[in-house]
PDB file of C-alpha atoms in Angstrom:
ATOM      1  CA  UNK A   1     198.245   0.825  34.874  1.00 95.00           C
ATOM      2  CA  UNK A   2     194.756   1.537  34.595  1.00 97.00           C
ATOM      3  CA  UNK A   3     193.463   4.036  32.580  1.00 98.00           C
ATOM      4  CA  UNK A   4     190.082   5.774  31.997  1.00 97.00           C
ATOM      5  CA  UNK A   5     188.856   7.332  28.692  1.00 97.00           C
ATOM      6  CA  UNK A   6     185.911   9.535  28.713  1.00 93.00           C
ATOM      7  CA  UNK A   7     184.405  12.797  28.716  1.00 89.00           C
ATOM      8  CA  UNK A   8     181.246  14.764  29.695  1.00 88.00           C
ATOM      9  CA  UNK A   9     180.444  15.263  26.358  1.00 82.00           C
ATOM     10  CA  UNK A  10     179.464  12.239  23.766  1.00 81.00           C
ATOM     11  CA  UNK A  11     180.692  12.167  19.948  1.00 80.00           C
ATOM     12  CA  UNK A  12     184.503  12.304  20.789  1.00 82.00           C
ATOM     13  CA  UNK A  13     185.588   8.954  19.755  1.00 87.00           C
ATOM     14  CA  UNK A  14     186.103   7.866  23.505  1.00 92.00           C
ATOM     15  CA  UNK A  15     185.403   3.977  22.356  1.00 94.00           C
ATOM     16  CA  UNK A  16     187.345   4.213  19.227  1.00 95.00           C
ATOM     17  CA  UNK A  17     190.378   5.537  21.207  1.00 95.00           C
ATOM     18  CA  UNK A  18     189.672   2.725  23.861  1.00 96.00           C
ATOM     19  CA  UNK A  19     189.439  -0.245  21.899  1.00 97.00           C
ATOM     20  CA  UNK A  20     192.561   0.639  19.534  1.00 97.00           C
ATOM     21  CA  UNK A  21     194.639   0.674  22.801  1.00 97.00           C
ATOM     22  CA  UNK A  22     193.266  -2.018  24.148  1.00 97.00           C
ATOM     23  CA  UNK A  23     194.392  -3.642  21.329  1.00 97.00           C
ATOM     24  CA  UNK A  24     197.673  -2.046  20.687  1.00 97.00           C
ATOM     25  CA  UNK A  25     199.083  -3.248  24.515  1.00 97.00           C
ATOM     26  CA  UNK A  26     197.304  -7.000  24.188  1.00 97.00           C
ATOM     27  CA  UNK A  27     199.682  -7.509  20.660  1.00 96.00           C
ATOM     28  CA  UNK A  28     202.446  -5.950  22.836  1.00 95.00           C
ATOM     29  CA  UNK A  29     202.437  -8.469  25.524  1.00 94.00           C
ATOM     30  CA  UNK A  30     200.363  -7.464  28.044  1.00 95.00           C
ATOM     31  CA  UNK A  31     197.711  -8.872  29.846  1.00 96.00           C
ATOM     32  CA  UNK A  32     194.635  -6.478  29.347  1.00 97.00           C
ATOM     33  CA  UNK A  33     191.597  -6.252  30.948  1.00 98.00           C
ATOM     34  CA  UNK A  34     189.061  -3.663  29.148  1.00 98.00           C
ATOM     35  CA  UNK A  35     186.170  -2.576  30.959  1.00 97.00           C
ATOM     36  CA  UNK A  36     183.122  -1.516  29.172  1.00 96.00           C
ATOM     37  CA  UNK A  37     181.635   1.336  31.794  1.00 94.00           C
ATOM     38  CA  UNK A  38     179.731   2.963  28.962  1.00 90.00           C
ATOM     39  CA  UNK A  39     175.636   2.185  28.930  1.00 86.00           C
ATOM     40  CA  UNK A  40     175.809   1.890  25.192  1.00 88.00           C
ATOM     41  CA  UNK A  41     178.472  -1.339  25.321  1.00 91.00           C
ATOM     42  CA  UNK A  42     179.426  -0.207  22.067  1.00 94.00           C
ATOM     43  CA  UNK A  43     183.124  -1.630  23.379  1.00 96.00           C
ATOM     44  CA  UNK A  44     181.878  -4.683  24.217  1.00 96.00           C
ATOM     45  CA  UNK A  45     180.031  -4.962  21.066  1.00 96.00           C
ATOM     46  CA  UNK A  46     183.428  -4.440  18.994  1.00 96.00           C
ATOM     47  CA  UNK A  47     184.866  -7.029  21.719  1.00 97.00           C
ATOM     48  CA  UNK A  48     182.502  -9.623  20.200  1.00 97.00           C
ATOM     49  CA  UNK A  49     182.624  -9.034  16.774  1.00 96.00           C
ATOM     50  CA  UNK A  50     186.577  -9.158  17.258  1.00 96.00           C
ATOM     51  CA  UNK A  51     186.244 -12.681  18.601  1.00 97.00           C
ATOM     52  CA  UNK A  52     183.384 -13.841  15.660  1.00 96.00           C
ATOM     53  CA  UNK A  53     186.071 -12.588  13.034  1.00 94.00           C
ATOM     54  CA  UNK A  54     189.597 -13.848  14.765  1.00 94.00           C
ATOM     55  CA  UNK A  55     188.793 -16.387  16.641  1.00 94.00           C
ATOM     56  CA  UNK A  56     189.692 -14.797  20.300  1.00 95.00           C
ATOM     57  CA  UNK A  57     189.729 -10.600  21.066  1.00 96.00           C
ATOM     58  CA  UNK A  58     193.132 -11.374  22.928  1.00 96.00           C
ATOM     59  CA  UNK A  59     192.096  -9.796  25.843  1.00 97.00           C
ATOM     60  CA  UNK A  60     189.468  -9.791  28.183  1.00 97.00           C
ATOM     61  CA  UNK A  61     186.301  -7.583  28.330  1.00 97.00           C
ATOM     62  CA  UNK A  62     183.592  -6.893  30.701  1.00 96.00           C
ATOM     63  CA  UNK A  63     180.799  -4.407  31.730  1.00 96.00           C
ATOM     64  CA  UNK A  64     180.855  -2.849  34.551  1.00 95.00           C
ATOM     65  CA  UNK A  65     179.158   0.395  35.793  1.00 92.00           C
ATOM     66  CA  UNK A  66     178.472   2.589  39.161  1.00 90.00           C
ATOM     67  CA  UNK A  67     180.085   1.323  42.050  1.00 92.00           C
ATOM     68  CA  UNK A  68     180.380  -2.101  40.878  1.00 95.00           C
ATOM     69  CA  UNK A  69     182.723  -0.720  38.566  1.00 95.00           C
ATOM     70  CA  UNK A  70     184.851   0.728  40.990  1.00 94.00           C
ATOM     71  CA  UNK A  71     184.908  -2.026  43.556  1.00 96.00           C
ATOM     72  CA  UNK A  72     185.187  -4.562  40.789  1.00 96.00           C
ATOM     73  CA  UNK A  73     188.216  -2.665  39.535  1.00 96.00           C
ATOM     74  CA  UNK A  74     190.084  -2.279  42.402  1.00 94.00           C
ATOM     75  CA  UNK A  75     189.439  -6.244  42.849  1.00 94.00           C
ATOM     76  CA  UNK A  76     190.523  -7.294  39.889  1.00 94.00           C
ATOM     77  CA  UNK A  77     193.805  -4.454  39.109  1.00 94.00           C
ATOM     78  CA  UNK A  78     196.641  -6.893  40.579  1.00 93.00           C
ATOM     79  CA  UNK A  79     195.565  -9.729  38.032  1.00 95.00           C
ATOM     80  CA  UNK A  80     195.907  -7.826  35.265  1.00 96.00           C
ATOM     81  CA  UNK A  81     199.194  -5.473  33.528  1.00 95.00           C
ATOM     82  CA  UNK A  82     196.804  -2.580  32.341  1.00 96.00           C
ATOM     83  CA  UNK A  83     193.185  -2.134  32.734  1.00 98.00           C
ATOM     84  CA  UNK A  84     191.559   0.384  30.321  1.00 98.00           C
ATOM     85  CA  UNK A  85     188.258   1.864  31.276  1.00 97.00           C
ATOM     86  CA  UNK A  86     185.833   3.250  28.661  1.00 96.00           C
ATOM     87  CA  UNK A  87     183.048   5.450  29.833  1.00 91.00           C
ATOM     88  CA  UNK A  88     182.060   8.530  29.904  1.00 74.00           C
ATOM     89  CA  UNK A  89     179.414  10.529  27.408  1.00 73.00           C
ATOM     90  CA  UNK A  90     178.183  12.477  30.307  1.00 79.00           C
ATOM     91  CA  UNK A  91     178.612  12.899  33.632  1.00 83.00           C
ATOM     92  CA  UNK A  92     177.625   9.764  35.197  1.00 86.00           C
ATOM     93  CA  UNK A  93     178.443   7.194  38.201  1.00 89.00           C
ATOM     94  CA  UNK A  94     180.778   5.177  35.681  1.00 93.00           C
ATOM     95  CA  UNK A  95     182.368   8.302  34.969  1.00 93.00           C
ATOM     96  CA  UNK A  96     183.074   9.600  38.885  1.00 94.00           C
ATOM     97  CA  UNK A  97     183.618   5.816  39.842  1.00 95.00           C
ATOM     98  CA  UNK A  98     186.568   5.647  37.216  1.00 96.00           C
ATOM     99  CA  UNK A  99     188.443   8.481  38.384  1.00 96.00           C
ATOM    100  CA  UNK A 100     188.535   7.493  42.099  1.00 96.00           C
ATOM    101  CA  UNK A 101     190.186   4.257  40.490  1.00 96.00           C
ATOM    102  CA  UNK A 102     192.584   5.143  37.474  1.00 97.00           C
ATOM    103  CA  UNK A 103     196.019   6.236  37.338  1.00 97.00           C
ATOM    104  CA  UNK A 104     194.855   8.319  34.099  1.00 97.00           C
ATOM    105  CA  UNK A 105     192.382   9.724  32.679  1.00 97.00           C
ATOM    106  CA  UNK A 106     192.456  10.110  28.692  1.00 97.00           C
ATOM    107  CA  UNK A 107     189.832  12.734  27.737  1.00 94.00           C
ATOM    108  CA  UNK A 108     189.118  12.720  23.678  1.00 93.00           C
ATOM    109  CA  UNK A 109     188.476  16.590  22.456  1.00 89.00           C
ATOM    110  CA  UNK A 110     187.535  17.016  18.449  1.00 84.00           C
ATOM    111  CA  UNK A 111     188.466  20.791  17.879  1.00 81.00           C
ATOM    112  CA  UNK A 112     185.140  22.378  18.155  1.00 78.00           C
ATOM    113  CA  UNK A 113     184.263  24.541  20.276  1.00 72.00           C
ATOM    114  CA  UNK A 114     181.225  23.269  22.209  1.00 70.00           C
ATOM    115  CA  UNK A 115     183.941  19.878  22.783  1.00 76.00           C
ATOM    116  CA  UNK A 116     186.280  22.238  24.218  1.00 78.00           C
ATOM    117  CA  UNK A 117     183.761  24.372  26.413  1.00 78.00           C
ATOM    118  CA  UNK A 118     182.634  20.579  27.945  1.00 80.00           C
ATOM    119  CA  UNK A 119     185.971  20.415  29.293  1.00 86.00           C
ATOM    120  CA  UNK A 120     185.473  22.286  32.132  1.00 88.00           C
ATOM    121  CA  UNK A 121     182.749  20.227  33.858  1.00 90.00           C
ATOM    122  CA  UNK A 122     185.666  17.220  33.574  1.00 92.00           C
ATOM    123  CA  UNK A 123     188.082  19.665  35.092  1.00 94.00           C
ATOM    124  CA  UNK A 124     185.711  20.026  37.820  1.00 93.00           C
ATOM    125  CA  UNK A 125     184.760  16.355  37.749  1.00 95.00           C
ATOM    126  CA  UNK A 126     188.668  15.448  38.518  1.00 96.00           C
ATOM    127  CA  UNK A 127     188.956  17.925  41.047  1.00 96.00           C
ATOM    128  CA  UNK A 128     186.637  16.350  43.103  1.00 96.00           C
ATOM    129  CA  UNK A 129     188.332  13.043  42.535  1.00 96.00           C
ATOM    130  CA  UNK A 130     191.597  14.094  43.381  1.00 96.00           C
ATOM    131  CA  UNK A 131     190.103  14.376  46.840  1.00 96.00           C
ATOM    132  CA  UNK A 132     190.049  10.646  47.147  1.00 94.00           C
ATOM    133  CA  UNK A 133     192.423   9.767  44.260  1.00 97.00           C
ATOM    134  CA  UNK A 134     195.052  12.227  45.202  1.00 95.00           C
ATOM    135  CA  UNK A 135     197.865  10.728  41.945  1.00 95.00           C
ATOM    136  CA  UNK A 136     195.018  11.499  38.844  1.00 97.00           C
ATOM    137  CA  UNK A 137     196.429  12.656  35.869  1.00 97.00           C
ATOM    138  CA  UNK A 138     194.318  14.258  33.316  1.00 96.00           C
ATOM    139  CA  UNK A 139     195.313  14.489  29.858  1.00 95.00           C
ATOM    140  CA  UNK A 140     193.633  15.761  26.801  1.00 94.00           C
ATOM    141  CA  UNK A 141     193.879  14.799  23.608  1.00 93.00           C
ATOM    142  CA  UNK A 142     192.949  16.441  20.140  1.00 90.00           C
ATOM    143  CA  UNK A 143     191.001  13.436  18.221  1.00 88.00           C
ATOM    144  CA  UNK A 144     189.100  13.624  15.092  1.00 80.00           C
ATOM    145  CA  UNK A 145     191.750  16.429  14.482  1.00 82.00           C
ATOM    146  CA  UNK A 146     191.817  18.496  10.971  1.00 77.00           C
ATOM    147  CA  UNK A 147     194.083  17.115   8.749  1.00 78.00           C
ATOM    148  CA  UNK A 148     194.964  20.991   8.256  1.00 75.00           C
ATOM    149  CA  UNK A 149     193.715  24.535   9.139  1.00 68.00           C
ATOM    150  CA  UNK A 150     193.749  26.817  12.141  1.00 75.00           C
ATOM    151  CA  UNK A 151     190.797  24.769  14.032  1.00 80.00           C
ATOM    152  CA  UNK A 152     193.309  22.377  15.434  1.00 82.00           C
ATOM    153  CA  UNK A 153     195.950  25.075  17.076  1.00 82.00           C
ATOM    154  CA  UNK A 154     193.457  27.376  18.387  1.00 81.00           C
ATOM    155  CA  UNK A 155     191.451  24.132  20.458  1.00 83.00           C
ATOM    156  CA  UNK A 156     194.653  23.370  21.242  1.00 82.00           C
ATOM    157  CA  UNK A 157     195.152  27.168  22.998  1.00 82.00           C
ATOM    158  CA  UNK A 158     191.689  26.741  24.671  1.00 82.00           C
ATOM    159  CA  UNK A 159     192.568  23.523  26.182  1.00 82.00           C
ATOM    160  CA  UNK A 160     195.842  24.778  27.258  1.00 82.00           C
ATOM    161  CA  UNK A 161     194.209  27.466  29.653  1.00 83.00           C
ATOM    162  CA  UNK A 162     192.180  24.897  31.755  1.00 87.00           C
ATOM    163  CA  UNK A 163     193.175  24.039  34.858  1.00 89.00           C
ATOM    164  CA  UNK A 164     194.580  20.674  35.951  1.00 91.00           C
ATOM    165  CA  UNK A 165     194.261  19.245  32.682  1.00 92.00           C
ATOM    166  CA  UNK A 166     197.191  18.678  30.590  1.00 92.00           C
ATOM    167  CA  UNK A 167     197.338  18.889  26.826  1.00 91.00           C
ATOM    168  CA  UNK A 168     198.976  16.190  24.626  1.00 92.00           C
ATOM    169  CA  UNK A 169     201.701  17.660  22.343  1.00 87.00           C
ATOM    170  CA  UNK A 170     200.109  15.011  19.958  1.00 89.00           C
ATOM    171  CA  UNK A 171     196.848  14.291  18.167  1.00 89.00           C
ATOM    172  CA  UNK A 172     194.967  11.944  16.115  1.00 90.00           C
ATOM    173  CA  UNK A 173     193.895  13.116  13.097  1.00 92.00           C
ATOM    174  CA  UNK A 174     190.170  12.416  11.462  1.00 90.00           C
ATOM    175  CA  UNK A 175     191.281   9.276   9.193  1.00 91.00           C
ATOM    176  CA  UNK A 176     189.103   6.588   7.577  1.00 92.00           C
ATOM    177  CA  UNK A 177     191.514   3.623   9.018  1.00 93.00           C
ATOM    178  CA  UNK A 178     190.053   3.952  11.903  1.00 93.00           C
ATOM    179  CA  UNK A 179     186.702   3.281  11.796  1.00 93.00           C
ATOM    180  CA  UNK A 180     187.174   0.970   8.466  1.00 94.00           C
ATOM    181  CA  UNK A 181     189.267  -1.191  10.981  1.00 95.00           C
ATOM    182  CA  UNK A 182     187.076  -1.149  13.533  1.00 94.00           C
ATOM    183  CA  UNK A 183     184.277  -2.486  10.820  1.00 93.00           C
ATOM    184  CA  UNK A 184     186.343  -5.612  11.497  1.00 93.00           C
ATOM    185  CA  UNK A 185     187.102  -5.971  14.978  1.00 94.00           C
ATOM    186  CA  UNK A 186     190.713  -4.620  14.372  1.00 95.00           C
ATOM    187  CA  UNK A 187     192.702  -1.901  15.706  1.00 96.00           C
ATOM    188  CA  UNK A 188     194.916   0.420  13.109  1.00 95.00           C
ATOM    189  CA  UNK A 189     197.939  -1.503  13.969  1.00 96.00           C
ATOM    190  CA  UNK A 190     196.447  -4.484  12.666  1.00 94.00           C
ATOM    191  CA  UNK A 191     194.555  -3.312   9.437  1.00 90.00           C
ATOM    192  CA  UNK A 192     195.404  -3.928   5.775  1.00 88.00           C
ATOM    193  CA  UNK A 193     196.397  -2.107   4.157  1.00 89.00           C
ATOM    194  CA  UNK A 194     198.418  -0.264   6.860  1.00 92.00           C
ATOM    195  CA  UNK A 195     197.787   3.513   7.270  1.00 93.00           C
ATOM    196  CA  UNK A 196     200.751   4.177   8.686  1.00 95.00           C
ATOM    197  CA  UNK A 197     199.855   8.059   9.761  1.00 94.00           C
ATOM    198  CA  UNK A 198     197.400   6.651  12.027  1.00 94.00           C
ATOM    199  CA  UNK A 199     199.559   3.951  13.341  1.00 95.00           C
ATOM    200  CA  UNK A 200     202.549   6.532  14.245  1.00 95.00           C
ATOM    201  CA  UNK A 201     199.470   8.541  15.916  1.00 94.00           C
ATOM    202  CA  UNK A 202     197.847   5.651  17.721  1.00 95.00           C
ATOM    203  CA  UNK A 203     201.949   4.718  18.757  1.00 96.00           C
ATOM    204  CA  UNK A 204     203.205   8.615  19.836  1.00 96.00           C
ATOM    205  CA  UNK A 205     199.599   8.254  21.932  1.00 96.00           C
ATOM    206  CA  UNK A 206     200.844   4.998  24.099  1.00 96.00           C
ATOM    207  CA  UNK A 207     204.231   6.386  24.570  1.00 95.00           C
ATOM    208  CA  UNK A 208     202.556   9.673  26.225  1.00 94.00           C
ATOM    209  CA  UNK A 209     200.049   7.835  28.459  1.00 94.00           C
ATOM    210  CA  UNK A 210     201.551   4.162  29.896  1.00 92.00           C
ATOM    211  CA  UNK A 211     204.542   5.769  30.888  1.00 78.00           C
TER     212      UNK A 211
END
């Protein structure tokens, strides 16, 4: 399967989702490729800290943008079980190259409201790809979620009313394990001590996108 995680809009924990998947489906057997299609290479960068600190990331990881990223992909998708894509942060050649190639397309919202408005130029961006990449599924998910409060349900409403996206019954709420993991090249699943919230978050997220 290969996926693509992004958005128009930067800020939405695109990488952090990315890389905790990435790492989730290596420990679960499969053979992962994770493209870095982001200019910042902040996945890449985790990549290589994750090798300094275990000895081997356990998958592989390159960077690839623009069309090289989408011929590169296509090249390299029977060699590998899943390939996940990060990129995204605005709308750029990564970004439309990703969504001619992926099955799905995982799009990070935080329940604000200028995150939710920015989902309408992805709607529009998948449109147009579903022109060439007929199959596309979009999904949104709620990241960075409240841990309580109204904030959460009434994103959840706004996202629910745009077109040809489809909303994730769950959500990933704002939680320290995350980014204290990634600190040390490790995904949630992986971190001690275990959170295991985020882990049942991070798990209910796989089962409703490699399916």
């Amino acid at each position: 399967m290969i996926l693509a995680v992004g958005n128009t809009k930067g800020g939405v924990g695109k990488t952090t989702l990315a890389v905790n998947l990435a790492v989730a489906r290596a420990l679960a057997g499969r053979d992962l490729l994770l493209v870095d299609g982001d200019e910042q290479g902040t996945a890449l960068t985790f990549t290589q800290l994750r090798a300094e600190r275990l000895g081997e990331a356990g998958y592989t990881a390159v960077a690839l943008t623009g069309a090289a990223l989408r011929s590169q992909v296509r090249q390299l998708a029977a060699k590998y079980g899943d390939i996940i894509i990060d990129v995204g942060g605005r709308d750029t050649g990564s970004l439309r190259a990703a969504l001619t190639v992926a099955d799905t397309l995982l799009v990070p919202v935080q329940p604000r409201s200028f995150d939710v408005w920015a989902l309408d130029q992805v709607a529009a961006l998948v449109a147009e790809a579903r022109e060439i990449n007929e199959g596309l599924r979009a999904v949104a998910i709620l990241n960075g979620a409240d841990p309580q409060g109204g904030d959460n349900e009434a994103a959840l409403q706004m996202i629910g009313d745009i077109e040809g996206i489809e909303v994730l019954s769950t959500s990933i709420v704002r939680r320290k394990a995350f980014p204290n993991a990634a600190a040390e090249g490790r995904a949630v699943v992986e971190q001690s001590p275990r959170d295991a919230k985020a882990i049942d978050e991070l798990t209910a997220l796989i089962s409703a996108v490699f399916v």
